[in-house]
Coordinates of C-alpha atoms in Angstrom, one line a residue:
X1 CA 249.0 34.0 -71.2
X2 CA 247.8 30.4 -71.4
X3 CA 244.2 29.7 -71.9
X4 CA 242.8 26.6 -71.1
X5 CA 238.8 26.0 -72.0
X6 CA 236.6 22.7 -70.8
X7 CA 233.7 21.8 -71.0
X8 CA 231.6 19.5 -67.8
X9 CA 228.4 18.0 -68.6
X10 CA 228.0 15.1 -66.0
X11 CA 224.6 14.8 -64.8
X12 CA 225.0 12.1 -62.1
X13 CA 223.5 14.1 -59.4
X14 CA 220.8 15.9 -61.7
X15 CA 217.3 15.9 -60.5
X16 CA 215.6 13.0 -62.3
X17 CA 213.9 13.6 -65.6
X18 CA 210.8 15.3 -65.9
X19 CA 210.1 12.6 -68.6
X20 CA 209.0 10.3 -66.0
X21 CA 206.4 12.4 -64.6
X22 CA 204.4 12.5 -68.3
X23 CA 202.2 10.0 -67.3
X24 CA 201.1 11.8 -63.8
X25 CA 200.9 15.2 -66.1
X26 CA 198.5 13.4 -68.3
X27 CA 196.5 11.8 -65.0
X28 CA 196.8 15.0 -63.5
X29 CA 195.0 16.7 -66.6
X30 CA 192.6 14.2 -67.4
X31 CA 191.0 14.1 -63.4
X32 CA 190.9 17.7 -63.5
X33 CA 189.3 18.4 -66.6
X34 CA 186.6 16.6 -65.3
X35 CA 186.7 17.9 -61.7
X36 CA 186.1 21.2 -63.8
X37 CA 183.2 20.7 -65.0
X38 CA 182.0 19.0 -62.6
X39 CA 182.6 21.8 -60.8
X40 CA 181.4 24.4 -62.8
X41 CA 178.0 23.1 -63.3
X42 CA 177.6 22.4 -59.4
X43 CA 179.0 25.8 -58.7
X44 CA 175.9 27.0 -61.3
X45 CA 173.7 24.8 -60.1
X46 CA 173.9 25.7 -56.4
X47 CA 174.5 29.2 -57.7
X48 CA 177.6 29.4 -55.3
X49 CA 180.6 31.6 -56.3
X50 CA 183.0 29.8 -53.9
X51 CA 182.4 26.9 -56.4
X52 CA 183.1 28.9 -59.3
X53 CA 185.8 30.0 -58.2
X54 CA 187.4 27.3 -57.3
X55 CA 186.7 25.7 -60.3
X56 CA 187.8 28.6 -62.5
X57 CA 191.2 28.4 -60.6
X58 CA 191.3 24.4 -61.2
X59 CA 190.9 25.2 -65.2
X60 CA 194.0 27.4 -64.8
X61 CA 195.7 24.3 -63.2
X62 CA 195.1 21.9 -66.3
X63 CA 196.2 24.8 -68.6
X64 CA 199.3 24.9 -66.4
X65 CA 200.1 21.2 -66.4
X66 CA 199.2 21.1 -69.9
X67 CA 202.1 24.0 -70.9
X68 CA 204.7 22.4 -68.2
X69 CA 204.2 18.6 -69.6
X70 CA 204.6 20.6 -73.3
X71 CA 207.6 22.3 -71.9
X72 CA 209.5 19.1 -70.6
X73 CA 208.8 17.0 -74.2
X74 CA 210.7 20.7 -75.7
X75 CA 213.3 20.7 -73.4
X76 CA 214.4 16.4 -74.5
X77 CA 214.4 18.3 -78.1
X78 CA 218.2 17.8 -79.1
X79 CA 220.6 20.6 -79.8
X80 CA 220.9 22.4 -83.4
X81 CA 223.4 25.0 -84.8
X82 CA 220.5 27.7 -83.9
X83 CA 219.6 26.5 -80.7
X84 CA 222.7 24.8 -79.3
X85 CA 221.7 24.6 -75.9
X86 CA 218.3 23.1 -77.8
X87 CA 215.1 24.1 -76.1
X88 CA 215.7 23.5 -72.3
X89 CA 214.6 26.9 -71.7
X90 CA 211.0 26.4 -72.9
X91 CA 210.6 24.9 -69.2
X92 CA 211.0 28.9 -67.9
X93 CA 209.1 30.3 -69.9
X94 CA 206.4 27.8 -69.7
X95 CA 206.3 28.2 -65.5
X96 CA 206.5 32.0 -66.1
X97 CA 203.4 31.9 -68.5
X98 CA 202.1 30.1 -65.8
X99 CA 202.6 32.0 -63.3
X100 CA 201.1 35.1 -65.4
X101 CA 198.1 33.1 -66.4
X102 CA 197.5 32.1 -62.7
X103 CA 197.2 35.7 -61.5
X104 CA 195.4 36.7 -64.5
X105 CA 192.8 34.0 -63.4
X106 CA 192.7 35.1 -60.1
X107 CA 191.5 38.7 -61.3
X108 CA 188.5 37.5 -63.0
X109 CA 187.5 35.5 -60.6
X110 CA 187.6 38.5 -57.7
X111 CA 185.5 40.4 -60.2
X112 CA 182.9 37.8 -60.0
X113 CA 183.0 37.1 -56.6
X114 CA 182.4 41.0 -56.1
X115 CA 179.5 40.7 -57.6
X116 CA 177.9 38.1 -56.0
X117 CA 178.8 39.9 -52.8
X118 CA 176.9 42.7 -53.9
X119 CA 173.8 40.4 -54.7
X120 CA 174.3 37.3 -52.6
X121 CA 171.7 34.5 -53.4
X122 CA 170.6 31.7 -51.8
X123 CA 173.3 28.4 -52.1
X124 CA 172.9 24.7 -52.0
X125 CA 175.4 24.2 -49.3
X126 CA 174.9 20.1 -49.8
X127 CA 176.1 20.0 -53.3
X128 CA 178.9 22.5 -51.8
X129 CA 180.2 20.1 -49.5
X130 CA 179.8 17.3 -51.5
X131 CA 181.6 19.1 -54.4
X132 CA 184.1 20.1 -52.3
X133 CA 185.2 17.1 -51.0
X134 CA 185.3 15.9 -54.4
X135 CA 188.2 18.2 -54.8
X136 CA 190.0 17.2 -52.1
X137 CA 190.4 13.7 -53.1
X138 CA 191.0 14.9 -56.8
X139 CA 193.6 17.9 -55.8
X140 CA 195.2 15.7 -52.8
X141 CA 195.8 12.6 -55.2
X142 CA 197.3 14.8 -58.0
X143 CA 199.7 16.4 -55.6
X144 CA 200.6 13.2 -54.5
X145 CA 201.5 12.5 -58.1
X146 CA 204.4 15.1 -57.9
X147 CA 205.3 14.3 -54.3
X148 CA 209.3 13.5 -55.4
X149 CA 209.6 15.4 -58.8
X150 CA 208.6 19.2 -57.0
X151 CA 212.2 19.0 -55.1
X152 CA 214.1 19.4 -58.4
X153 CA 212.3 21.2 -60.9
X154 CA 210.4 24.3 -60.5
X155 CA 207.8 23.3 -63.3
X156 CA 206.8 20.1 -61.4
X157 CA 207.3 22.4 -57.8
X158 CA 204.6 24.5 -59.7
X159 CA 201.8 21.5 -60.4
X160 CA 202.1 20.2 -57.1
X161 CA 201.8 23.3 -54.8
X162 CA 198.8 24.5 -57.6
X163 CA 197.7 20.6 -56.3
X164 CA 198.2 21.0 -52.5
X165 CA 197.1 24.6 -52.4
X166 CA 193.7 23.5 -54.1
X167 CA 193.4 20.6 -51.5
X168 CA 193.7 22.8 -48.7
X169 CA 190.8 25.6 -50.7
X170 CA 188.5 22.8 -51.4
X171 CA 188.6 21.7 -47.1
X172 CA 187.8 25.1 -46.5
X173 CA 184.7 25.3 -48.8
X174 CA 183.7 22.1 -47.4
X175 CA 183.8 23.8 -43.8
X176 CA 182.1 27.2 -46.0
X177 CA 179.1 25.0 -47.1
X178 CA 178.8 23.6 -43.7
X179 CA 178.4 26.7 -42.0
X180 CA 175.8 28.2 -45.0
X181 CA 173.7 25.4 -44.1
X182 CA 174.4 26.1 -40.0
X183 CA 173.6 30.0 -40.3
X184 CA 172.0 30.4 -43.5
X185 CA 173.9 33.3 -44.5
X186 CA 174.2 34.3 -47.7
X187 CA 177.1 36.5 -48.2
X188 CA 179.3 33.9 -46.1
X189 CA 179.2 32.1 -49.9
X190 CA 181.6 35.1 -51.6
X191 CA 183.3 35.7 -48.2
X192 CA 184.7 32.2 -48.5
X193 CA 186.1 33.0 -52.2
X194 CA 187.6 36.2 -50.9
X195 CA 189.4 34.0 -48.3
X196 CA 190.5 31.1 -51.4
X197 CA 191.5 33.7 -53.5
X198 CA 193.7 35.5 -50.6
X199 CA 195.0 31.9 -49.9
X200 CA 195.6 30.8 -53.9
X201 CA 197.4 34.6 -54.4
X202 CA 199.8 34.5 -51.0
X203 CA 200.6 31.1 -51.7
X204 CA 201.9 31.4 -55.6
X205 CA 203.6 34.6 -55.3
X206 CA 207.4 32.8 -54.1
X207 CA 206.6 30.6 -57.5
X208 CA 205.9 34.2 -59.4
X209 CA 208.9 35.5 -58.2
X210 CA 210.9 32.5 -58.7
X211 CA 209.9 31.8 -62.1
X212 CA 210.7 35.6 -63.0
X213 CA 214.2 35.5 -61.5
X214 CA 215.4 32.6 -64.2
X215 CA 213.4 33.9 -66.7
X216 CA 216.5 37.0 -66.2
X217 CA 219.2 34.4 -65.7
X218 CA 219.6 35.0 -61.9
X219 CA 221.4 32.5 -60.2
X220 CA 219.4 29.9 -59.0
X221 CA 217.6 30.0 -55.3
X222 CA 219.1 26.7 -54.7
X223 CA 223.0 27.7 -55.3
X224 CA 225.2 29.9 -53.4
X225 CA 227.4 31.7 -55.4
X226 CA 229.8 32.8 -52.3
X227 CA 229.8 29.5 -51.4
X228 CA 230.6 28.1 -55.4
X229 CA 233.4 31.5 -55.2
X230 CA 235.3 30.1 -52.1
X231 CA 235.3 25.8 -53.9
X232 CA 237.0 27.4 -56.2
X233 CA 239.4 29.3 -54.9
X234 CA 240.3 26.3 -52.3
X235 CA 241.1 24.5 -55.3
X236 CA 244.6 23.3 -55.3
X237 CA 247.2 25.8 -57.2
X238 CA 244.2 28.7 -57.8
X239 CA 244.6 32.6 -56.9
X240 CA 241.9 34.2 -58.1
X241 CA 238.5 34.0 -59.6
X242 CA 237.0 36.1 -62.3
X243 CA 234.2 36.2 -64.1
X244 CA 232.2 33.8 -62.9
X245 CA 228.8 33.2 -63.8
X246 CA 226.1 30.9 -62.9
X247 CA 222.9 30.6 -64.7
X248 CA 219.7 28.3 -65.4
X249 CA 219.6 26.7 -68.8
X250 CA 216.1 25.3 -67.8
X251 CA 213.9 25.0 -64.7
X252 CA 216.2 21.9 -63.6
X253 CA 219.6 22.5 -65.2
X254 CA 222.2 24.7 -64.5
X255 CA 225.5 26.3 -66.0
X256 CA 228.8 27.9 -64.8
X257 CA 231.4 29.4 -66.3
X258 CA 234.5 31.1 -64.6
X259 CA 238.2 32.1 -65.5
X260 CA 240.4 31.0 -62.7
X261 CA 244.3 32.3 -62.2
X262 CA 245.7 29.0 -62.3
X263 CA 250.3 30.1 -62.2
X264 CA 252.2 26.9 -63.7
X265 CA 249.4 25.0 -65.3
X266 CA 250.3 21.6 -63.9
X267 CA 248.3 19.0 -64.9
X268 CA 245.7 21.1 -65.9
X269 CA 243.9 17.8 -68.0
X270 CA 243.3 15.7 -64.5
X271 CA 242.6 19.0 -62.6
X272 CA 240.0 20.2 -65.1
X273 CA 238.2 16.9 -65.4
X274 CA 238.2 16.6 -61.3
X275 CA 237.1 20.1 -60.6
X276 CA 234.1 19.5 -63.4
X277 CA 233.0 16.4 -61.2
X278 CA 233.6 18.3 -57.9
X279 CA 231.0 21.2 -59.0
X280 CA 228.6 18.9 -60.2
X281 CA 228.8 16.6 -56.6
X282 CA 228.8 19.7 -54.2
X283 CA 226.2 22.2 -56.7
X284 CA 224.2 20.3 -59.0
X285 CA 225.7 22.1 -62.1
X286 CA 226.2 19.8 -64.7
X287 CA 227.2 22.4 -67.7
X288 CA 230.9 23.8 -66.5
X289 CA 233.0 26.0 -68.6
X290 CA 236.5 26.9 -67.0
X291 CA 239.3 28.4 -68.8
X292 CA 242.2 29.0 -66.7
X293 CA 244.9 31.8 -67.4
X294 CA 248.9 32.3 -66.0
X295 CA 248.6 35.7 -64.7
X296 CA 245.4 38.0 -64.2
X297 CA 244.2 39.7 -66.9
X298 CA 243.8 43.3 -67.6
X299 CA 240.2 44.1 -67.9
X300 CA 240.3 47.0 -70.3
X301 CA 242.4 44.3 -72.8
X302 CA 239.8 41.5 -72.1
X303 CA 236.6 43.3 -72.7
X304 CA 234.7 40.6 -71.4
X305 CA 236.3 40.2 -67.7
X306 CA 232.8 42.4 -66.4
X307 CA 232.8 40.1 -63.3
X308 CA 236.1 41.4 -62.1
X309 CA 234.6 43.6 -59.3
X310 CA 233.6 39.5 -58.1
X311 CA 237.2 38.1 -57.9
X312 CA 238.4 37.1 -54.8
X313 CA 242.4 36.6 -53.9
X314 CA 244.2 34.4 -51.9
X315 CA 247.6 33.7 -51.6
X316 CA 249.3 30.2 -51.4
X317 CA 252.1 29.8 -49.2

């Protein structure tokens, strides 16, 4: 049985680098930090908890920028003999962290807002509003920031729907201090964070989940692997596929490996160095490992063939 290994790594149709978004990280941070406290000492001030909130949910967002622009100066890191695929995969554990971190804020926050449900107190809708709309120009411009980057990488993804999400929350406690000042209810103060933190929870669980399925090395949402299956078995002289695997290295890149029954072996250099190009064109996966065999393999020989219940047959007439 001839064995044939190579080894892809074009990156022509990669997302582009999270290294050009540092600087809208560190402007992202910086405006937010002082939105915070802002914030917070409005929120105290006009003793409203929809402030508070928000603005304890805003200090989760610069902790989460803060671990995802740390994450992408790891993942440049080059390659050792430890770490040979270097430290690409700090980026998934950075947006699960932040994911975790997220929720965790969340839970404090309702705890507060309980309370001043419980005891609602008079609030200074004006500095509410006026607050508020700060955040929408702060929040809307970050997002904006991330506009491009958020299509390719779930770490970027992750600052700008934190951004957009908290654009959208800040309108609405604009509208909330409006209509304290209309009606002069109290508890309409806490009812509104109920409402941001319903909002902030619904709309970060797809990142929660997302972040948790690469953190386990699912394939990525973004790639079929029928679809990757069937390329590779319309490949010219292939049979059958085995073991085929497909995994994120990082929040933006992506491997593959597979064993392909390839009978004759001609010209397996040119079809090799083709098919690497072809998977990186049609998927977006830019590390490829194929090794390509006569016959089919026996699975209790191999020992590592546990994707064989995956292979797919065709015949070639």
């Amino acid at each position: 049985m001839a064995h044939n290994h190579s080894h892809g790594h074009d990156h022509h149709h990669a997302p582009p680098e999270n290294q050009h978004y540092g600087w809208a990280f560190g402007i992202g941070i910086g405006l937010n930090l002082l939105f915070v406290a802002a914030e917070a000492a409005g929120g105290l001030w006009a003793n409203s908890s929809a402030l508070l909130s928000d603005a304890g949910h805003n200090l989760s967002d610069v902790l989460s920028l803060a671990l995802a622009w740390g994450a992408t100066h790891l993942a440049r890191r080059p390659s050792s003999a430890r770490y040979t695929y270097g430290f690409k995969g700090a980026t998934i554990q950075a947006a699960l962290l932040n994911a975790a971190l997220l929720y965790a804020a969340l839970g404090i926050i309702l705890w507060d807002t309980i309370d001043h449900l419980r005891n609602p107190e008079p609030v200074n809708g004006q500095m509410v509003m006026l607050l508020a709309g700060l955040g929408v120009v702060v929040n809307g411009f970050t997002a904006w920031l991330f506009r491009h980057g958020q299509k390719g990488d779930v770490n970027v993804r992750g600052a700008f729907l934190h951004m957009l999400t908290d654009m959208l929350v800040s309108v609405g406690v604009v509208a909330g201090g409006a209509l304290v000042i209309w009606t002069g209810w109290r508890w309409l103060d806490p009812a509104i964070s109920f409402v941001i933190l319903g909002i902030v929870a619904y709309g970060s669980w797809g990142l929660m989940r997302e972040t948790m399925q690469l953190s386990l090395q699912a394939v990525p949402a973004n790639i079929d692997l029928d679809a990757v299956r069937d390329f590779l078995l319309r490949q010219p002289g292939v049979t059958q596929v085995h073991d085929l695997h497909v995994w994120p290295l990082s929040t933006r890149d992506t491997a593959l490996t597979a064993h392909l029954v390839r009978p004759g072996g001609d010209g397996n250099n040119a079809f090799l160095k083709e098919l690497q190009h072809a998977i990186n064109h049609e998927f977006s996966i830019g590390h490829c490992t194929v090794q390509l065999e006569d016959t089919v393999p026996i699975a209790d020989e191999q020992g590592c063939c546990d994707g064989v219940a995956m292979s797919k047959t065709v015949s070639h007439t």
